[in-house]
Amino acid sequence: QKEVEQDPGPLSVPEGAIVSLNCTYSNSAFQYFMWYRQYSRKGPELLMYTYSSGNKEDGRFTAQVDKSSKYISLFIRDSQPSDSATYLCAMSEDSSASKIIFGSGTRLSIRP
Amino acid sequence: EAQVTQNPRYLITVTGKKLTVTCSQNMNHEYMSWYRQDPGLGLRQIYYSMNVEVTDKGDVPEGYKVSRKEKRNFPLILESPSPNQTSLYFCASRDTFLAKSPQYFGPGTRLLVL
């Protein structure tokens, strides 16, 4: 079993829809949770970072962590075609994040 | 412009022929890391470095070597490449050790080992 599981998609939604992307994990020691966005033929870029359980909002993006269920989510409101990318969740046990475990990524397509 | 550069971007080689992929960052970052990305497996960490002369293994270090003699450079060395090392490789750097500090990724190096 992988430490981090992520539905690969592809997920296709119309412009303006609310998107929900999810990851589950098995390692209860994970405390630091990140979401990266990767456009085609580019390296990933950090979108959101959260520590422990709870919600964090940044513009149209909300990251949610439920440590009791070992489940994290990324919500995108008012989705735009420019949000079309692969989204990777990532996790680390410690604040130094020397080792980061990534999910396999969900490919998202926003239809105009 | 702040960036992480990798060279070459594309490489086709044969089994056993030693190769080096260079990585350089101009942001004075202490932390650097190498990943490989494979379909269905996501990004997997190969090696990382917390500072000059300090390197450590990630999840998939077998068949790879790294060195960190200068802060800005972190080359990835494949002493004897094999076909299972065919992959997309990313170098990344980060300002601090902290997880909340964003990692900046290079553009990737696509390697094919025949």
PDB file of C-alpha atoms in Angstrom:
ATOM      1  CA  GLN A   1       0.000   0.000   0.000  1.00  0.00           C
ATOM      2  CA  LYS A   2       1.270   3.438  -0.933  1.00  0.00           C
ATOM      3  CA  GLU A   3       1.762   5.904   1.892  1.00  0.00           C
ATOM      4  CA  VAL A   4      -0.256   8.511  -0.010  1.00  0.00           C
ATOM      5  CA  GLU A   5      -3.124   7.680  -2.346  1.00  0.00           C
ATOM      6  CA  GLN A   6      -4.557  10.122  -4.850  1.00  0.00           C
ATOM      7  CA  ASP A   7      -7.159   9.563  -7.548  1.00  0.00           C
ATOM      8  CA  PRO A   8      -5.342  10.108 -10.865  1.00  0.00           C
ATOM      9  CA  GLY A   9      -8.394  11.409 -12.686  1.00  0.00           C
ATOM     10  CA  PRO A  10      -8.676  12.880 -15.211  1.00  0.00           C
ATOM     11  CA  LEU A  11     -11.320  15.125 -13.727  1.00  0.00           C
ATOM     12  CA  SER A  12     -13.194  17.389 -16.133  1.00  0.00           C
ATOM     13  CA  VAL A  13     -15.553  20.103 -14.896  1.00  0.00           C
ATOM     14  CA  PRO A  14     -17.187  23.177 -16.463  1.00  0.00           C
ATOM     15  CA  GLU A  15     -15.829  26.650 -15.798  1.00  0.00           C
ATOM     16  CA  GLY A  16     -17.187  28.144 -12.594  1.00  0.00           C
ATOM     17  CA  ALA A  17     -17.721  24.798 -10.863  1.00  0.00           C
ATOM     18  CA  ILE A  18     -16.377  23.958  -7.424  1.00  0.00           C
ATOM     19  CA  VAL A  19     -13.632  21.365  -7.636  1.00  0.00           C
ATOM     20  CA  SER A  20     -12.744  18.942  -4.868  1.00  0.00           C
ATOM     21  CA  LEU A  21      -9.408  17.121  -4.964  1.00  0.00           C
ATOM     22  CA  ASN A  22      -8.524  14.559  -2.327  1.00  0.00           C
ATOM     23  CA  CYS A  23      -5.753  12.434  -0.872  1.00  0.00           C
ATOM     24  CA  THR A  24      -5.699   9.738   1.751  1.00  0.00           C
ATOM     25  CA  TYR A  25      -2.652   8.622   3.654  1.00  0.00           C
ATOM     26  CA  SER A  26      -1.627   5.836   5.979  1.00  0.00           C
ATOM     27  CA  ASN A  27       1.189   7.373   8.039  1.00  0.00           C
ATOM     28  CA  SER A  28      -0.287   8.987  11.148  1.00  0.00           C
ATOM     29  CA  ALA A  29       3.020  10.795  11.767  1.00  0.00           C
ATOM     30  CA  PHE A  30       2.410  13.164   8.849  1.00  0.00           C
ATOM     31  CA  GLN A  31       1.823  16.655  10.209  1.00  0.00           C
ATOM     32  CA  TYR A  32       2.646  18.993   7.342  1.00  0.00           C
ATOM     33  CA  PHE A  33       0.478  18.946   4.253  1.00  0.00           C
ATOM     34  CA  MET A  34       0.979  20.658   0.946  1.00  0.00           C
ATOM     35  CA  TRP A  35      -0.689  20.984  -2.412  1.00  0.00           C
ATOM     36  CA  TYR A  36       1.363  21.550  -5.547  1.00  0.00           C
ATOM     37  CA  ARG A  37       0.121  22.489  -9.007  1.00  0.00           C
ATOM     38  CA  GLN A  38       1.949  21.242 -12.077  1.00  0.00           C
ATOM     39  CA  TYR A  39       1.237  22.587 -15.547  1.00  0.00           C
ATOM     40  CA  SER A  40       2.086  20.438 -18.533  1.00  0.00           C
ATOM     41  CA  ARG A  41       5.833  20.273 -19.211  1.00  0.00           C
ATOM     42  CA  LYS A  42       6.630  22.332 -16.112  1.00  0.00           C
ATOM     43  CA  GLY A  43       7.886  21.649 -12.620  1.00  0.00           C
ATOM     44  CA  PRO A  44       5.425  21.672  -9.695  1.00  0.00           C
ATOM     45  CA  GLU A  45       4.762  24.883  -7.766  1.00  0.00           C
ATOM     46  CA  LEU A  46       3.560  25.153  -4.171  1.00  0.00           C
ATOM     47  CA  LEU A  47      -0.091  26.217  -3.887  1.00  0.00           C
ATOM     48  CA  MET A  48      -1.048  25.662  -0.282  1.00  0.00           C
ATOM     49  CA  TYR A  49       0.576  24.606   2.961  1.00  0.00           C
ATOM     50  CA  THR A  50      -1.196  23.525   6.153  1.00  0.00           C
ATOM     51  CA  TYR A  51      -0.042  22.228   9.481  1.00  0.00           C
ATOM     52  CA  SER A  52      -2.008  19.566  11.375  1.00  0.00           C
ATOM     53  CA  SER A  53      -5.797  19.550  11.144  1.00  0.00           C
ATOM     54  CA  GLY A  54      -8.053  22.368  10.030  1.00  0.00           C
ATOM     55  CA  ASN A  55      -8.778  24.609   7.079  1.00  0.00           C
ATOM     56  CA  LYS A  56      -6.733  27.208   5.283  1.00  0.00           C
ATOM     57  CA  GLU A  57      -8.057  29.580   2.661  1.00  0.00           C
ATOM     58  CA  ASP A  58      -6.171  31.531   0.009  1.00  0.00           C
ATOM     59  CA  GLY A  59      -8.305  33.288  -2.548  1.00  0.00           C
ATOM     60  CA  ARG A  60     -10.279  30.690  -4.493  1.00  0.00           C
ATOM     61  CA  PHE A  61      -8.390  27.821  -2.874  1.00  0.00           C
ATOM     62  CA  THR A  62      -9.176  26.092   0.423  1.00  0.00           C
ATOM     63  CA  ALA A  63      -7.080  23.308   1.893  1.00  0.00           C
ATOM     64  CA  GLN A  64      -8.639  21.031   4.462  1.00  0.00           C
ATOM     65  CA  VAL A  65      -6.953  18.437   6.678  1.00  0.00           C
ATOM     66  CA  ASP A  66      -8.727  15.765   8.708  1.00  0.00           C
ATOM     67  CA  LYS A  67      -6.021  13.892  10.595  1.00  0.00           C
ATOM     68  CA  SER A  68      -8.506  11.605  12.345  1.00  0.00           C
ATOM     69  CA  SER A  69      -9.585  10.255   8.959  1.00  0.00           C
ATOM     70  CA  LYS A  70      -6.144  10.641   7.352  1.00  0.00           C
ATOM     71  CA  TYR A  71      -7.746  12.626   4.569  1.00  0.00           C
ATOM     72  CA  ILE A  72      -6.875  15.929   2.969  1.00  0.00           C
ATOM     73  CA  SER A  73      -8.739  17.987   0.407  1.00  0.00           C
ATOM     74  CA  LEU A  74      -8.203  20.947  -1.863  1.00  0.00           C
ATOM     75  CA  PHE A  75     -11.241  22.931  -2.961  1.00  0.00           C
ATOM     76  CA  ILE A  76     -11.162  25.318  -5.892  1.00  0.00           C
ATOM     77  CA  ARG A  77     -14.053  27.768  -6.124  1.00  0.00           C
ATOM     78  CA  ASP A  78     -15.124  29.487  -9.332  1.00  0.00           C
ATOM     79  CA  SER A  79     -12.782  27.274 -11.331  1.00  0.00           C
ATOM     80  CA  GLN A  80     -11.102  28.810 -14.384  1.00  0.00           C
ATOM     81  CA  PRO A  81      -9.584  27.225 -17.507  1.00  0.00           C
ATOM     82  CA  SER A  82      -6.210  28.419 -16.190  1.00  0.00           C
ATOM     83  CA  ASP A  83      -6.675  26.020 -13.257  1.00  0.00           C
ATOM     84  CA  SER A  84      -6.300  23.092 -15.672  1.00  0.00           C
ATOM     85  CA  ALA A  85      -3.233  21.252 -14.414  1.00  0.00           C
ATOM     86  CA  THR A  86      -2.155  18.253 -12.398  1.00  0.00           C
ATOM     87  CA  TYR A  87      -2.529  18.714  -8.646  1.00  0.00           C
ATOM     88  CA  LEU A  88      -0.239  16.815  -6.305  1.00  0.00           C
ATOM     89  CA  CYS A  89      -0.697  16.452  -2.595  1.00  0.00           C
ATOM     90  CA  ALA A  90       2.435  16.152  -0.473  1.00  0.00           C
ATOM     91  CA  MET A  91       3.138  15.408   3.162  1.00  0.00           C
ATOM     92  CA  SER A  92       5.925  15.410   5.673  1.00  0.00           C
ATOM     93  CA  GLU A  93       6.413  14.192   9.216  1.00  0.00           C
ATOM     94  CA  ASP A  94       8.551  17.037  10.454  1.00  0.00           C
ATOM     95  CA  SER A  95       8.824  20.760  10.066  1.00  0.00           C
ATOM     96  CA  SER A  96      12.150  20.517   8.300  1.00  0.00           C
ATOM     97  CA  ALA A  97      10.374  18.523   5.586  1.00  0.00           C
ATOM     98  CA  SER A  98      13.643  16.903   4.672  1.00  0.00           C
ATOM     99  CA  LYS A  99      11.579  14.053   3.267  1.00  0.00           C
ATOM    100  CA  ILE A 100       8.383  14.892   1.448  1.00  0.00           C
ATOM    101  CA  ILE A 101       6.064  12.167   0.173  1.00  0.00           C
ATOM    102  CA  PHE A 102       4.013  13.085  -2.874  1.00  0.00           C
ATOM    103  CA  GLY A 103       0.767  11.659  -4.168  1.00  0.00           C
ATOM    104  CA  SER A 104       0.673  10.556  -7.784  1.00  0.00           C
ATOM    105  CA  GLY A 105      -1.352  13.610  -8.841  1.00  0.00           C
ATOM    106  CA  THR A 106      -4.862  14.295 -10.161  1.00  0.00           C
ATOM    107  CA  ARG A 107      -5.190  15.683 -13.669  1.00  0.00           C
ATOM    108  CA  LEU A 108      -7.829  18.441 -13.742  1.00  0.00           C
ATOM    109  CA  SER A 109      -9.383  19.975 -16.838  1.00  0.00           C
ATOM    110  CA  ILE A 110     -11.704  23.003 -16.678  1.00  0.00           C
ATOM    111  CA  ARG A 111     -13.961  23.273 -19.734  1.00  0.00           C
ATOM    112  CA  PRO A 112     -14.716  26.873 -20.893  1.00  0.00           C
TER     113      PRO A 112
ATOM    114  CA  GLU B   1      15.345  36.165 -12.493  1.00  0.00           C
ATOM    115  CA  ALA B   2      15.135  33.692  -9.605  1.00  0.00           C
ATOM    116  CA  GLN B   3      15.239  30.215 -11.005  1.00  0.00           C
ATOM    117  CA  VAL B   4      16.401  26.624 -10.870  1.00  0.00           C
ATOM    118  CA  THR B   5      18.090  25.433 -14.051  1.00  0.00           C
ATOM    119  CA  GLN B   6      18.740  21.900 -15.163  1.00  0.00           C
ATOM    120  CA  ASN B   7      20.838  20.562 -18.009  1.00  0.00           C
ATOM    121  CA  PRO B   8      20.344  18.792 -20.246  1.00  0.00           C
ATOM    122  CA  ARG B   9      16.581  19.030 -20.696  1.00  0.00           C
ATOM    123  CA  TYR B  10      16.431  15.878 -22.793  1.00  0.00           C
ATOM    124  CA  LEU B  11      18.888  12.998 -22.874  1.00  0.00           C
ATOM    125  CA  ILE B  12      18.965   9.650 -24.648  1.00  0.00           C
ATOM    126  CA  THR B  13      21.736   7.323 -23.539  1.00  0.00           C
ATOM    127  CA  VAL B  14      22.633   3.653 -23.410  1.00  0.00           C
ATOM    128  CA  THR B  15      22.873   1.273 -20.498  1.00  0.00           C
ATOM    129  CA  GLY B  16      26.069   1.651 -18.510  1.00  0.00           C
ATOM    130  CA  LYS B  17      27.232   4.990 -19.892  1.00  0.00           C
ATOM    131  CA  LYS B  18      27.853   7.348 -16.994  1.00  0.00           C
ATOM    132  CA  LEU B  19      25.973  10.629 -17.085  1.00  0.00           C
ATOM    133  CA  THR B  20      25.523  13.749 -14.997  1.00  0.00           C
ATOM    134  CA  VAL B  21      22.491  16.010 -14.835  1.00  0.00           C
ATOM    135  CA  THR B  22      23.385  19.438 -13.547  1.00  0.00           C
ATOM    136  CA  CYS B  23      21.215  21.575 -11.301  1.00  0.00           C
ATOM    137  CA  SER B  24      21.881  25.161 -10.347  1.00  0.00           C
ATOM    138  CA  GLN B  25      19.900  27.734  -8.368  1.00  0.00           C
ATOM    139  CA  ASN B  26      20.528  31.463  -8.095  1.00  0.00           C
ATOM    140  CA  MET B  27      18.463  32.118  -4.958  1.00  0.00           C
ATOM    141  CA  ASN B  28      21.105  31.257  -2.337  1.00  0.00           C
ATOM    142  CA  HIS B  29      18.871  28.442  -1.076  1.00  0.00           C
ATOM    143  CA  GLU B  30      20.268  26.038   1.488  1.00  0.00           C
ATOM    144  CA  TYR B  31      18.035  23.072   0.743  1.00  0.00           C
ATOM    145  CA  MET B  32      18.149  21.233  -2.585  1.00  0.00           C
ATOM    146  CA  SER B  33      16.580  17.995  -3.686  1.00  0.00           C
ATOM    147  CA  TRP B  34      16.245  15.617  -6.630  1.00  0.00           C
ATOM    148  CA  TYR B  35      13.029  13.850  -7.604  1.00  0.00           C
ATOM    149  CA  ARG B  36      11.972  11.488 -10.313  1.00  0.00           C
ATOM    150  CA  GLN B  37       8.454  11.482 -11.692  1.00  0.00           C
ATOM    151  CA  ASP B  38       6.915   8.383 -13.222  1.00  0.00           C
ATOM    152  CA  PRO B  39       3.320   7.806 -14.410  1.00  0.00           C
ATOM    153  CA  GLY B  40       1.146   6.496 -11.605  1.00  0.00           C
ATOM    154  CA  LEU B  41       3.921   6.870  -9.041  1.00  0.00           C
ATOM    155  CA  GLY B  42       4.107  10.618  -8.731  1.00  0.00           C
ATOM    156  CA  LEU B  43       7.197  12.402  -7.508  1.00  0.00           C
ATOM    157  CA  ARG B  44       9.667  10.339  -5.542  1.00  0.00           C
ATOM    158  CA  GLN B  45      12.611  11.851  -3.744  1.00  0.00           C
ATOM    159  CA  ILE B  46      16.038  10.529  -4.730  1.00  0.00           C
ATOM    160  CA  TYR B  47      18.451  12.582  -2.613  1.00  0.00           C
ATOM    161  CA  TYR B  48      18.362  15.837  -0.724  1.00  0.00           C
ATOM    162  CA  SER B  49      20.877  18.242   0.719  1.00  0.00           C
ATOM    163  CA  MET B  50      20.325  20.507   3.715  1.00  0.00           C
ATOM    164  CA  ASN B  51      23.510  22.462   3.041  1.00  0.00           C
ATOM    165  CA  VAL B  52      26.954  22.325   1.449  1.00  0.00           C
ATOM    166  CA  GLU B  53      28.626  18.952   1.990  1.00  0.00           C
ATOM    167  CA  VAL B  54      25.461  17.600   3.677  1.00  0.00           C
ATOM    168  CA  THR B  55      23.466  15.090   1.633  1.00  0.00           C
ATOM    169  CA  ASP B  56      21.085  12.306   2.522  1.00  0.00           C
ATOM    170  CA  LYS B  57      19.076   9.593   0.829  1.00  0.00           C
ATOM    171  CA  GLY B  58      15.450  10.020  -0.124  1.00  0.00           C
ATOM    172  CA  ASP B  59      13.081   7.190  -0.943  1.00  0.00           C
ATOM    173  CA  VAL B  60      14.696   5.887  -4.137  1.00  0.00           C
ATOM    174  CA  PRO B  61      18.471   6.518  -3.970  1.00  0.00           C
ATOM    175  CA  GLU B  62      19.660   3.254  -5.544  1.00  0.00           C
ATOM    176  CA  GLY B  63      21.689   3.809  -8.692  1.00  0.00           C
ATOM    177  CA  TYR B  64      22.197   7.537  -8.083  1.00  0.00           C
ATOM    178  CA  LYS B  65      24.877   9.714  -6.550  1.00  0.00           C
ATOM    179  CA  VAL B  66      24.908  13.398  -5.678  1.00  0.00           C
ATOM    180  CA  SER B  67      27.375  15.947  -4.409  1.00  0.00           C
ATOM    181  CA  ARG B  68      27.018  19.427  -2.910  1.00  0.00           C
ATOM    182  CA  LYS B  69      30.355  21.171  -3.078  1.00  0.00           C
ATOM    183  CA  GLU B  70      28.869  24.606  -3.647  1.00  0.00           C
ATOM    184  CA  LYS B  71      25.621  26.055  -2.371  1.00  0.00           C
ATOM    185  CA  ARG B  72      24.217  26.775  -5.821  1.00  0.00           C
ATOM    186  CA  ASN B  73      24.948  23.429  -7.516  1.00  0.00           C
ATOM    187  CA  PHE B  74      23.592  19.962  -6.869  1.00  0.00           C
ATOM    188  CA  PRO B  75      24.442  17.542  -9.708  1.00  0.00           C
ATOM    189  CA  LEU B  76      22.806  14.133 -10.047  1.00  0.00           C
ATOM    190  CA  ILE B  77      25.127  11.374 -11.200  1.00  0.00           C
ATOM    191  CA  LEU B  78      24.125   8.054 -12.744  1.00  0.00           C
ATOM    192  CA  GLU B  79      27.290   5.940 -12.680  1.00  0.00           C
ATOM    193  CA  SER B  80      25.825   3.057 -14.692  1.00  0.00           C
ATOM    194  CA  PRO B  81      22.371   3.938 -15.976  1.00  0.00           C
ATOM    195  CA  SER B  82      19.823   1.206 -16.538  1.00  0.00           C
ATOM    196  CA  PRO B  83      16.495   1.252 -18.432  1.00  0.00           C
ATOM    197  CA  ASN B  84      14.521   1.424 -15.167  1.00  0.00           C
ATOM    198  CA  GLN B  85      16.049   4.857 -14.620  1.00  0.00           C
ATOM    199  CA  THR B  86      14.193   6.173 -17.648  1.00  0.00           C
ATOM    200  CA  SER B  87      12.136   8.944 -16.121  1.00  0.00           C
ATOM    201  CA  LEU B  88      11.461  12.663 -15.775  1.00  0.00           C
ATOM    202  CA  TYR B  89      13.825  14.220 -13.238  1.00  0.00           C
ATOM    203  CA  PHE B  90      13.277  17.405 -11.273  1.00  0.00           C
ATOM    204  CA  CYS B  91      15.679  19.378  -9.170  1.00  0.00           C
ATOM    205  CA  ALA B  92      14.226  21.642  -6.488  1.00  0.00           C
ATOM    206  CA  SER B  93      15.498  24.170  -3.987  1.00  0.00           C
ATOM    207  CA  ARG B  94      14.065  25.789  -0.891  1.00  0.00           C
ATOM    208  CA  ASP B  95      15.085  28.793   1.145  1.00  0.00           C
ATOM    209  CA  THR B  96      14.856  27.215   4.589  1.00  0.00           C
ATOM    210  CA  PHE B  97      14.442  23.828   6.127  1.00  0.00           C
ATOM    211  CA  LEU B  98      10.814  24.564   6.962  1.00  0.00           C
ATOM    212  CA  ALA B  99       8.053  22.699   5.191  1.00  0.00           C
ATOM    213  CA  LYS B 100       6.089  25.896   4.674  1.00  0.00           C
ATOM    214  CA  SER B 101       8.881  27.367   2.625  1.00  0.00           C
ATOM    215  CA  PRO B 102       7.962  26.717  -1.012  1.00  0.00           C
ATOM    216  CA  GLN B 103      10.142  24.478  -3.100  1.00  0.00           C
ATOM    217  CA  TYR B 104      11.123  25.916  -6.455  1.00  0.00           C
ATOM    218  CA  PHE B 105      11.376  23.267  -9.129  1.00  0.00           C
ATOM    219  CA  GLY B 106      13.498  23.253 -12.226  1.00  0.00           C
ATOM    220  CA  PRO B 107      11.999  22.624 -15.675  1.00  0.00           C
ATOM    221  CA  GLY B 108      12.767  18.897 -15.632  1.00  0.00           C
ATOM    222  CA  THR B 109      15.137  16.567 -17.474  1.00  0.00           C
ATOM    223  CA  ARG B 110      13.615  13.798 -19.528  1.00  0.00           C
ATOM    224  CA  LEU B 111      15.961  10.801 -19.591  1.00  0.00           C
ATOM    225  CA  LEU B 112      15.675   7.725 -21.792  1.00  0.00           C
ATOM    226  CA  VAL B 113      18.067   4.850 -21.125  1.00  0.00           C
ATOM    227  CA  LEU B 114      18.184   2.273 -23.919  1.00  0.00           C
TER     228      LEU B 114
END
